[in-house]
mmCIF file of C-alpha atoms and ligand atoms in Angstrom:
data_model
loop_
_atom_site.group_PDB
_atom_site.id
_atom_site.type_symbol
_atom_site.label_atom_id
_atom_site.label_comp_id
_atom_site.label_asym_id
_atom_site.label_seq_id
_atom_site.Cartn_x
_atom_site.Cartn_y
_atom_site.Cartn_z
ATOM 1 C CA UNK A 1 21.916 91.659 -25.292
ATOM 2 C CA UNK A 2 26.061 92.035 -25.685
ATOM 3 C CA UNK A 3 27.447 94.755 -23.972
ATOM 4 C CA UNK A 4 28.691 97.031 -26.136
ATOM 5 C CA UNK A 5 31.369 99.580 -25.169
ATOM 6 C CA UNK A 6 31.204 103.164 -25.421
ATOM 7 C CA UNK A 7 33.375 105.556 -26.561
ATOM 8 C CA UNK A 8 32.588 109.427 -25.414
ATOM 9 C CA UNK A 9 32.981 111.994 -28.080
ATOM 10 C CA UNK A 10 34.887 115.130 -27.634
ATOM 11 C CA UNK A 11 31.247 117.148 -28.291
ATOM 12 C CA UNK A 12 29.940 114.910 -24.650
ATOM 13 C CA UNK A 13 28.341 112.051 -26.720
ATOM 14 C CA UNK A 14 28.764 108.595 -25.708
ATOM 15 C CA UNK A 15 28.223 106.238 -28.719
ATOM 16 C CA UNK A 16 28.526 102.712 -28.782
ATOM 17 C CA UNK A 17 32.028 101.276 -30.338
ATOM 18 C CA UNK A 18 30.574 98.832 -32.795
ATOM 19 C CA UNK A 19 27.768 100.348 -35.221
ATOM 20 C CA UNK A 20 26.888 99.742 -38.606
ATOM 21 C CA UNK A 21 28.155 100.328 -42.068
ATOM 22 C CA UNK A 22 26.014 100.632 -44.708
ATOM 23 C CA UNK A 23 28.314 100.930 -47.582
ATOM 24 C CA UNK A 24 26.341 99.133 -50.647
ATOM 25 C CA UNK A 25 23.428 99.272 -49.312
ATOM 26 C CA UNK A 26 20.633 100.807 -51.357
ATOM 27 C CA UNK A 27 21.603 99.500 -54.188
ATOM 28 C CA UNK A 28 18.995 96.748 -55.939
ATOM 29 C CA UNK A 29 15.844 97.021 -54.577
ATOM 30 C CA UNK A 30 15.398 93.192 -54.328
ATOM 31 C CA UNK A 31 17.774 93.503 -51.422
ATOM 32 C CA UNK A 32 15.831 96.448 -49.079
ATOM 33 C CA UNK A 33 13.953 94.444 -46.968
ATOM 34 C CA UNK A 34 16.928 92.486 -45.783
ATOM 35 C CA UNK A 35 19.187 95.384 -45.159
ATOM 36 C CA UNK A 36 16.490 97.290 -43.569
ATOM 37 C CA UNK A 37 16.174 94.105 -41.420
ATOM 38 C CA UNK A 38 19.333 93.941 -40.706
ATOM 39 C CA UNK A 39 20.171 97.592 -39.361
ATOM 40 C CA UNK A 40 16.926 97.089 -37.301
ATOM 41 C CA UNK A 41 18.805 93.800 -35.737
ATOM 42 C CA UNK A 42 21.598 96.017 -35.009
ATOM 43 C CA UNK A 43 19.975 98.652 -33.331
ATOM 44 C CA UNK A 44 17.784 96.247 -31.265
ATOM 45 C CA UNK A 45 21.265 94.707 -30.224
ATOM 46 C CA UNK A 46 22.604 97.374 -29.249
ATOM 47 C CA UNK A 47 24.964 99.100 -32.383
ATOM 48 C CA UNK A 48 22.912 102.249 -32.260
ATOM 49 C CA UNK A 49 25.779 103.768 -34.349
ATOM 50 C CA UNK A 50 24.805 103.736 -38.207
ATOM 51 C CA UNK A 51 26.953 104.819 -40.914
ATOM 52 C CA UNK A 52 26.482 106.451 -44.039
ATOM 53 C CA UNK A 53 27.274 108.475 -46.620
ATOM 54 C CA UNK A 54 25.397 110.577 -49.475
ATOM 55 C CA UNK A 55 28.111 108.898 -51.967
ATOM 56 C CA UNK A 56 26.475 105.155 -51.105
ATOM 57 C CA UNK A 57 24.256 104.250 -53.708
ATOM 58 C CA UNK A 58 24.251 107.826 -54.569
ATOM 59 C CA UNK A 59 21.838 108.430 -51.801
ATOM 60 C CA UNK A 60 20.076 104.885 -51.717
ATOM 61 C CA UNK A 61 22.070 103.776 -48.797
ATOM 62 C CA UNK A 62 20.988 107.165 -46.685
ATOM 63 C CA UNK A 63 17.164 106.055 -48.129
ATOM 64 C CA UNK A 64 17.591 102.211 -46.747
ATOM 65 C CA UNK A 65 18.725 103.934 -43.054
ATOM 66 C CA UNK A 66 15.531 106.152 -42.987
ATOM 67 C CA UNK A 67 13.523 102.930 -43.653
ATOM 68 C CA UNK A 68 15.321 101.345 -40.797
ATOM 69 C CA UNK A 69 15.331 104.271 -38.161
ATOM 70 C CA UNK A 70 11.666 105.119 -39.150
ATOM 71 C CA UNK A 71 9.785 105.620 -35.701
ATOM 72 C CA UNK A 72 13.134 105.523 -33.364
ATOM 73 C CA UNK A 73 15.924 108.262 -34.174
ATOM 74 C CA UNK A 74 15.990 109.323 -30.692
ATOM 75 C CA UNK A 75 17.538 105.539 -30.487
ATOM 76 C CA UNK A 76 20.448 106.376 -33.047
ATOM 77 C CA UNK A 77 23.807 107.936 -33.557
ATOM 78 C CA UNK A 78 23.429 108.871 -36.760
ATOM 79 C CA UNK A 79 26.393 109.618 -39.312
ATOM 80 C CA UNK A 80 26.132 110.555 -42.741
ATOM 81 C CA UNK A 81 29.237 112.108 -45.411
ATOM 82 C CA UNK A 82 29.778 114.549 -47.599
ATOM 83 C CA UNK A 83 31.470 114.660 -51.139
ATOM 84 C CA UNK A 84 34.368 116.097 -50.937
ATOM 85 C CA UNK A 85 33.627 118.373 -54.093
ATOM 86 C CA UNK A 86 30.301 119.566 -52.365
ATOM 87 C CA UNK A 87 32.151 120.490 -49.440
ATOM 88 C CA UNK A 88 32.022 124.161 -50.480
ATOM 89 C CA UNK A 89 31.005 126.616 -47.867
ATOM 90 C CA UNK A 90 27.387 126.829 -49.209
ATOM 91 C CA UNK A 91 28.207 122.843 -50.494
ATOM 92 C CA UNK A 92 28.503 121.515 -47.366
ATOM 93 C CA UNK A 93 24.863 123.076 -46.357
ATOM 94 C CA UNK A 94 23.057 121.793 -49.090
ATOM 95 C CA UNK A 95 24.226 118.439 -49.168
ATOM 96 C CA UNK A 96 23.534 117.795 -45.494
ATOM 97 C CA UNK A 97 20.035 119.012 -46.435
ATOM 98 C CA UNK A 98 19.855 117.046 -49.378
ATOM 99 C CA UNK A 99 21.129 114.119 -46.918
ATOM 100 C CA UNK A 100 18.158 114.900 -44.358
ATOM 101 C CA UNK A 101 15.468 114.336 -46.728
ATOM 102 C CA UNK A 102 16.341 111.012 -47.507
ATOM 103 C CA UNK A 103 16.968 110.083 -43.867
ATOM 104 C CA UNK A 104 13.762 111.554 -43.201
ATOM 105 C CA UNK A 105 15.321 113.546 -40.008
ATOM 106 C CA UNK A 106 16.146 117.100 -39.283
ATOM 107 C CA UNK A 107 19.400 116.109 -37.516
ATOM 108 C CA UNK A 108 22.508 114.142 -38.017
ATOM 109 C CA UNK A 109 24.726 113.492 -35.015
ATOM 110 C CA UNK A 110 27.858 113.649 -36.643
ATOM 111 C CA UNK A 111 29.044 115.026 -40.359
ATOM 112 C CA UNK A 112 31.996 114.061 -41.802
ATOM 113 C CA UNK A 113 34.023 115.371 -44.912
ATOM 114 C CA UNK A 114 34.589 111.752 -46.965
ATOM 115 C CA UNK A 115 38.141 112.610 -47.964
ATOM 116 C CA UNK A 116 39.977 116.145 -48.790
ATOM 117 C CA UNK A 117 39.132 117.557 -52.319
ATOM 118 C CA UNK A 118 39.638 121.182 -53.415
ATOM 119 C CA UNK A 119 37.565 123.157 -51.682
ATOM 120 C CA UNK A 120 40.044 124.812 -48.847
ATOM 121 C CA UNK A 121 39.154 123.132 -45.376
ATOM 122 C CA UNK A 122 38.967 126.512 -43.655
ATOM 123 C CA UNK A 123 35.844 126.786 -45.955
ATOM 124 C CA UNK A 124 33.991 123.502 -45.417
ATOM 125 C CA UNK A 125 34.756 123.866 -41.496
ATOM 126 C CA UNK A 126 32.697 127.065 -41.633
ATOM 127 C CA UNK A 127 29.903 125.458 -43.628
ATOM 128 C CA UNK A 128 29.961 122.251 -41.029
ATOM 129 C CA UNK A 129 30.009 124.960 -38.160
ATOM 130 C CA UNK A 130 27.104 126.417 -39.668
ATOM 131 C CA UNK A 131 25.390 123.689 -39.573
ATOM 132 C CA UNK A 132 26.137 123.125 -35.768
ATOM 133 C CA UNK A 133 25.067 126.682 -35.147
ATOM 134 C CA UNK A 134 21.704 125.707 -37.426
ATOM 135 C CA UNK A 135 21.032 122.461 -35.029
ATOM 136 C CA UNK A 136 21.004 120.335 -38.066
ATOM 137 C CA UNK A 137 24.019 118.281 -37.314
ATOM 138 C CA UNK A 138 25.509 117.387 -33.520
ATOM 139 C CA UNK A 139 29.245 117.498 -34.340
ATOM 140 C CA UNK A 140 31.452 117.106 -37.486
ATOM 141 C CA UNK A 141 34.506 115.276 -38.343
ATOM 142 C CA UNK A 142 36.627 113.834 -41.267
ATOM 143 C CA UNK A 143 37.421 111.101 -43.138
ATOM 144 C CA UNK A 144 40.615 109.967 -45.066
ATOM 145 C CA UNK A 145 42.973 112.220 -43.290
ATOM 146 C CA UNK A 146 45.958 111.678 -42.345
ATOM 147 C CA UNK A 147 48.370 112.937 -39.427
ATOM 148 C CA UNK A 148 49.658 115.762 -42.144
ATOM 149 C CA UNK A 149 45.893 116.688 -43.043
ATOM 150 C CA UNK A 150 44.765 116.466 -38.971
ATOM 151 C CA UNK A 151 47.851 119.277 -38.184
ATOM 152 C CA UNK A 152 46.577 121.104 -40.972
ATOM 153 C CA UNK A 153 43.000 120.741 -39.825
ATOM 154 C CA UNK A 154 44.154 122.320 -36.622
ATOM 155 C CA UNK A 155 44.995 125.238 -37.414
ATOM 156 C CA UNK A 156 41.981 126.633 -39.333
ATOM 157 C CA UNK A 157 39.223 128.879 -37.957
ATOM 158 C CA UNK A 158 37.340 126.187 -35.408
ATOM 159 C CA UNK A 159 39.207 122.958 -36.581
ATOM 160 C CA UNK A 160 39.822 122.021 -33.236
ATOM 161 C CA UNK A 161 36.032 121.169 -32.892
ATOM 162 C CA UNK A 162 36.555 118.569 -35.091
ATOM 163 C CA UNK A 163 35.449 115.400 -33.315
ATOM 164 C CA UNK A 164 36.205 112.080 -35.086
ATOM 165 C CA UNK A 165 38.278 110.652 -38.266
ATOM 166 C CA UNK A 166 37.083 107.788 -39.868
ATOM 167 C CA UNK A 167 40.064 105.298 -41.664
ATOM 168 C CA UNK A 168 40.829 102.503 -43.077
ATOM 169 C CA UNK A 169 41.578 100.238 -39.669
ATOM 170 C CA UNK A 170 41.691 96.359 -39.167
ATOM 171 C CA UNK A 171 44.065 93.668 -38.259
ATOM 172 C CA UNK A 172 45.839 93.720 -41.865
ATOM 173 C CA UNK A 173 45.704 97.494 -42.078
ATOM 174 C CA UNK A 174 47.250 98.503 -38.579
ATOM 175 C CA UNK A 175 49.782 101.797 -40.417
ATOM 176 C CA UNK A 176 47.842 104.051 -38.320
ATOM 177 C CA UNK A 177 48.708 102.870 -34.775
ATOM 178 C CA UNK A 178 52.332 104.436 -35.367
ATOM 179 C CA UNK A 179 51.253 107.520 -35.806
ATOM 180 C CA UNK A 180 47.732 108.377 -36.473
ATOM 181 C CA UNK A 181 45.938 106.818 -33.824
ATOM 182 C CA UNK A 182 48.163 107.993 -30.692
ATOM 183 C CA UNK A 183 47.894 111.513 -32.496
ATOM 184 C CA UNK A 184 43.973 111.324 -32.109
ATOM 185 C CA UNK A 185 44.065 109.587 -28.813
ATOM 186 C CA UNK A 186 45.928 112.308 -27.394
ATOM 187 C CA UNK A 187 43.668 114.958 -28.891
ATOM 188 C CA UNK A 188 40.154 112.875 -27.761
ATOM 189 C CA UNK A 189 39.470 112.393 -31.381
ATOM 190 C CA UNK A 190 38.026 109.164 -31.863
ATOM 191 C CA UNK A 191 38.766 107.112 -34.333
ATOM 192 C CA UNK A 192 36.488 105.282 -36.608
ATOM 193 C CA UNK A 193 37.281 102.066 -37.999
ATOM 194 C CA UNK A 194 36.596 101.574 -41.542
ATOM 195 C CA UNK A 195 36.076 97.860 -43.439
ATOM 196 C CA UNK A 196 36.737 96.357 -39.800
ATOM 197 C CA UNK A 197 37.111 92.941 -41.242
ATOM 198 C CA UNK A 198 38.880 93.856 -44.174
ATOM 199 C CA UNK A 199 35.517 93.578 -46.550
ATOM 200 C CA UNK A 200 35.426 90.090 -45.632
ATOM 201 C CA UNK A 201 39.160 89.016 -46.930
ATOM 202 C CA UNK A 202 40.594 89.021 -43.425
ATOM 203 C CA UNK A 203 37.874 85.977 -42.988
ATOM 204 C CA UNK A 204 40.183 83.695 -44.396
ATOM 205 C CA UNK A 205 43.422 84.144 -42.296
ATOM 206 C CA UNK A 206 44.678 80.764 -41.031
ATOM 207 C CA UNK A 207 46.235 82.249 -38.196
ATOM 208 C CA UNK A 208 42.578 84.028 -37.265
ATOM 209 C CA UNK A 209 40.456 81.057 -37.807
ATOM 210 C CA UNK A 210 42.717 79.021 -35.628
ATOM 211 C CA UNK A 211 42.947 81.810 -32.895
ATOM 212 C CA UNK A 212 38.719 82.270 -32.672
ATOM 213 C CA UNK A 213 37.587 78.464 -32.870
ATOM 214 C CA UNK A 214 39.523 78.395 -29.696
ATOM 215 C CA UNK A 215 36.765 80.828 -28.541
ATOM 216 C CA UNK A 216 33.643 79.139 -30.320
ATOM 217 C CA UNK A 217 33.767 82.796 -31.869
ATOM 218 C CA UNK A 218 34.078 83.362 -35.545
ATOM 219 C CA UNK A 219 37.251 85.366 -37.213
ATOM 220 C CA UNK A 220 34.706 88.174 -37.530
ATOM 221 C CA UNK A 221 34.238 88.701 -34.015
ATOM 222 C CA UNK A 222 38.227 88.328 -33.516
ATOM 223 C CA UNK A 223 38.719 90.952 -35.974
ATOM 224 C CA UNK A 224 36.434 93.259 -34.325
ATOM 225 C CA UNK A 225 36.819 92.072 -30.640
ATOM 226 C CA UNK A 226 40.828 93.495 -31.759
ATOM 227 C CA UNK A 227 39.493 97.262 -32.687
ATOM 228 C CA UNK A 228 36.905 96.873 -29.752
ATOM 229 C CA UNK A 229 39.961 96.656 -27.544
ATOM 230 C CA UNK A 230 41.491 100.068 -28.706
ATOM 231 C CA UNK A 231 40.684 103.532 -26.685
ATOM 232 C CA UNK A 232 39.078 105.742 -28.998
ATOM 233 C CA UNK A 233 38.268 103.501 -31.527
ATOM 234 C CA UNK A 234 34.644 102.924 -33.036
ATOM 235 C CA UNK A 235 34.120 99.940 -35.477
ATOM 236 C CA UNK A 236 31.093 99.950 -38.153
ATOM 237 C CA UNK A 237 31.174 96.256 -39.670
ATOM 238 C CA UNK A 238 28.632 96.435 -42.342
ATOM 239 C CA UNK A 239 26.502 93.360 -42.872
ATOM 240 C CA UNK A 240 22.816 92.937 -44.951
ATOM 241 C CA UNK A 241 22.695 89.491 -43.212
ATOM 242 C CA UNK A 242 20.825 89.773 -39.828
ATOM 243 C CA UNK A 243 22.632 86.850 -38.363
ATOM 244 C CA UNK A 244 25.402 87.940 -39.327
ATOM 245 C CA UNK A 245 24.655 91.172 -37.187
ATOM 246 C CA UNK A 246 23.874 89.324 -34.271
ATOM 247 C CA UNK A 247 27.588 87.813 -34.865
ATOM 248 C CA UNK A 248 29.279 91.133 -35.167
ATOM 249 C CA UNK A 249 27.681 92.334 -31.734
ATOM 250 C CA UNK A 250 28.105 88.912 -29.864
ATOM 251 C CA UNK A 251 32.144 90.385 -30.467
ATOM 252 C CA UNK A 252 31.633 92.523 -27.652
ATOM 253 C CA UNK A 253 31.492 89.118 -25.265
ATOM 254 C CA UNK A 254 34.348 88.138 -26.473
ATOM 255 C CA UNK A 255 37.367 88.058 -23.845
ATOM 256 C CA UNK A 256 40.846 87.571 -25.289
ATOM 257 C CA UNK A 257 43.982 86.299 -23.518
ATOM 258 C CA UNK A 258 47.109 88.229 -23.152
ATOM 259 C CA UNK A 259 48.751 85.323 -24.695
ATOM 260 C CA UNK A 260 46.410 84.993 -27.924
ATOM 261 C CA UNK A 261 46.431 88.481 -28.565
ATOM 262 C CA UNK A 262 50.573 88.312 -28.194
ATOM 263 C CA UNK A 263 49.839 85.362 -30.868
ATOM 264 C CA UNK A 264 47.386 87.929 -33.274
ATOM 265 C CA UNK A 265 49.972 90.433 -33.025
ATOM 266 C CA UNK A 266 53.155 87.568 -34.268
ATOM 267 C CA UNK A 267 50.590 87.386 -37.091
ATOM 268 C CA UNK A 268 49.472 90.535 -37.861
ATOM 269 C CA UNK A 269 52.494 92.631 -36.728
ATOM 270 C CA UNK A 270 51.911 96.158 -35.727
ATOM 271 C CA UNK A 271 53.568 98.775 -37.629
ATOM 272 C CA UNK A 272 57.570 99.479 -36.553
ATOM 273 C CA UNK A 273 57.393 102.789 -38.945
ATOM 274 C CA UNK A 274 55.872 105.361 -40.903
ATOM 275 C CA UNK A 275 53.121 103.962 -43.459
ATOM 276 C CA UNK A 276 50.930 106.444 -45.512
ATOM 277 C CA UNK A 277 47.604 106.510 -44.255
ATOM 278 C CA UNK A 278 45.560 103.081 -46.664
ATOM 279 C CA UNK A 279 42.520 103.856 -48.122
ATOM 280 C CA UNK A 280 39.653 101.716 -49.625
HETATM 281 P P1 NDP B 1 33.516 95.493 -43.782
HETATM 282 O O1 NDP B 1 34.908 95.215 -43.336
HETATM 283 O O2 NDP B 1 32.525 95.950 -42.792
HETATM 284 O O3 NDP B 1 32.986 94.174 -44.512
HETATM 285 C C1 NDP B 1 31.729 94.108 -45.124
HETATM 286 C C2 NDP B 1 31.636 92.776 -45.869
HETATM 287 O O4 NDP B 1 31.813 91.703 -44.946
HETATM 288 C C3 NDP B 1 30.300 92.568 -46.530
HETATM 289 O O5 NDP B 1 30.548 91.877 -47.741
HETATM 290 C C4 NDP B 1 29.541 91.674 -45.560
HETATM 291 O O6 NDP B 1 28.669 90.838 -46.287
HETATM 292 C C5 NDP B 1 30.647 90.860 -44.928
HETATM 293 N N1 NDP B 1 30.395 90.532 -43.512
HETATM 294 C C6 NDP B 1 30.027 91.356 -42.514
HETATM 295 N N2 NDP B 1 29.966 90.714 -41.336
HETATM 296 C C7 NDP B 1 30.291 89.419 -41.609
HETATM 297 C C8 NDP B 1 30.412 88.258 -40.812
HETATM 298 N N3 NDP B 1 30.174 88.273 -39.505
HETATM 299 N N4 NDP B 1 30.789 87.105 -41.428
HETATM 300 C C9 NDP B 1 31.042 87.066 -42.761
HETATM 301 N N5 NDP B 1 30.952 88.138 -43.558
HETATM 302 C C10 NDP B 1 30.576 89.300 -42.991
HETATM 303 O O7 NDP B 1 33.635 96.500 -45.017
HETATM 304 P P2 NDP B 1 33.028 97.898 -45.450
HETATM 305 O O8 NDP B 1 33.940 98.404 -46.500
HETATM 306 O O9 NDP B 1 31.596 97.802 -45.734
HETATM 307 O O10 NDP B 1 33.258 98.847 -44.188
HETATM 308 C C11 NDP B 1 32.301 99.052 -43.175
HETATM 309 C C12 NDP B 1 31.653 100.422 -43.283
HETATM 310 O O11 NDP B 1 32.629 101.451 -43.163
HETATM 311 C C13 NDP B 1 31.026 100.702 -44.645
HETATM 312 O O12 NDP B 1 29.827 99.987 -44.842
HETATM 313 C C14 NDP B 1 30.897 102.192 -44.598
HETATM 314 O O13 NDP B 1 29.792 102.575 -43.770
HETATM 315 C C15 NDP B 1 32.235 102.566 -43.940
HETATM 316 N N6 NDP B 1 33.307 102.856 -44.930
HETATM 317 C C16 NDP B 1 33.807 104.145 -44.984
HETATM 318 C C17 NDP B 1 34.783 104.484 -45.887
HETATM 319 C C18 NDP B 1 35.285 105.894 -45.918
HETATM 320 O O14 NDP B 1 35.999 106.272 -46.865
HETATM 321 N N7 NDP B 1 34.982 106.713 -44.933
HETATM 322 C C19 NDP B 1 35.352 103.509 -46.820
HETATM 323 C C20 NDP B 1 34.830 102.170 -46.646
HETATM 324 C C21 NDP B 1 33.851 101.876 -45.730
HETATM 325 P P3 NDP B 1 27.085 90.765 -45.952
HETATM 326 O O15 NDP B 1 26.553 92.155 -46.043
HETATM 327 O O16 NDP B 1 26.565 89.873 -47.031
HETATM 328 O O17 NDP B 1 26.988 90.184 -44.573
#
């Protein structure tokens, strides 16, 4: 089995840097059984982290990751979202609810707002505290926020407790190590990493390929063997392909030179200034 890094959460949690999206999932029935197989493969290997969100599938993909934690939850991280326009005081509450039942749990380990909406933040951070209080989620966090929207954050009733923002992060989207990711490192917020390989597309770099048949690794595992190297920083590659699964977690083996990431970096150069947070 790889050996899969931890990161430890502000709330005490350690959680393993590479889980599993789930974005799509849930969506045609004829495709259950293999996503269900493959978040089992992922959890058997090791990413115990799984990621979802009531807004996949409109609740299918939440439904396909109680199938495949049915029997071990005490073996899972589990993250789910919320809508931004349910995150209401009372909102927030009833959509985590809503989110339980098709998880089939009592308990999320970590609730994040998707993205900002409307509803003022000092609100939904008393509806997510709430929920702490109530033991039916672990720790909250956000989503889509930006260093503007993190100071913000920071200065409402208990949004200090906030313990993780989850962004758009990968090789060709690297805008938030300027600014966004020291900001969080310094504050033991951890990051997590969004479409890690670029929703496939980064699969296709020249540079990348080159770089990871040098390894007899793939340009997924280069992609994620990158974010795997960051402090902080939790990657959820989503795949419905067990071997493909198996792939994403054999990144963890991987063991870059100094010289080849100089080489990654010449091709995918790191940010010299300011770049509004990307979003997918
Ligand atoms: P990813 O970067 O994880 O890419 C997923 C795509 O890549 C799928 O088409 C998958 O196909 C394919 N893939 C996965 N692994 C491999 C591999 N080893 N080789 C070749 N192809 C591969 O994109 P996502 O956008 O899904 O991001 C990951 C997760 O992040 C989401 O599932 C979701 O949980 C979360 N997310 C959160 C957002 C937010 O706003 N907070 C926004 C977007 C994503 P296949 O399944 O067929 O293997």
């Amino acid at each position: 089995m790889p050996d899969i890094p931890t990161v430890t959460l502000a709330s005490g949690q350690s959680v393993p840097a590479l889980g599993l999206g789930t974005w799509n999932m849930g969506d045609d029935s004829r495709k259950a059984n293999a996503e269900i197989e493959s978040l089992k493969r992922g959890l058997d290997l090791g990413m115990t982290l799984i990621d979802t969100a009531e807004m996949y599938a409109e609740g299918g993909a939440e439904k396909i990751t109680g199938e495949a934690i049915a029997g071990r939850r005490g073996e899972v991280f589990l993250v789910s979202k919320v809508y931004p326009w349910n995150a209401s005081r009372q909102g927030v509450i009833d959509a985590c609810e809503r989110s339980l039942g098709r998880l089939k749990t009592d308990r999320l380990d970590l609730y994040l707002l998707h993205w900002r909406g409307e509803h003022p933040l000092a609100e939904t951070v008393a509806g997510l505290e709430e929920l702490q209080r109530a033991g039916k989620i672990g720790a909250w966090g956000v989503s889509n926020f930006d260093v503007a929207d993190m100071e913000e954050l920071m200065t409402v009733p208990d949004g200090k407790n906030c313990v993780a923002n989850q962004v758009l992060y990968n090789l060709s989207r690297r805008g938030i190590e300027y600014d966004l990711l020291p900001w969080c490192q310094e504050r033991g917020i951890a990051v997590m990493a969004y479409s890690p390989i670029e929703q496939g597309r980064l699969l296709r770099n020249d540079k990348l390929i080159q770089i990871s048949k040098a390894y007899q690794a793939t340009p997924a595992q280069v992609a994620l063997a990158f974010l795997l190297e960051r402090e902080g920083v939790i990657a959820i590659p989503k795949s419905a392909n067990p071997d493909r699964v198996a792939e994403n977690a054999a990144a963890a083996e991987l063991d870059i030179s100094d010289e080849d990431w100089a080489a990654i970096d010449t091709a995918f150069p790191p940010p010299r200034e300011k770049r509004p947070l990307a979003m997918i």
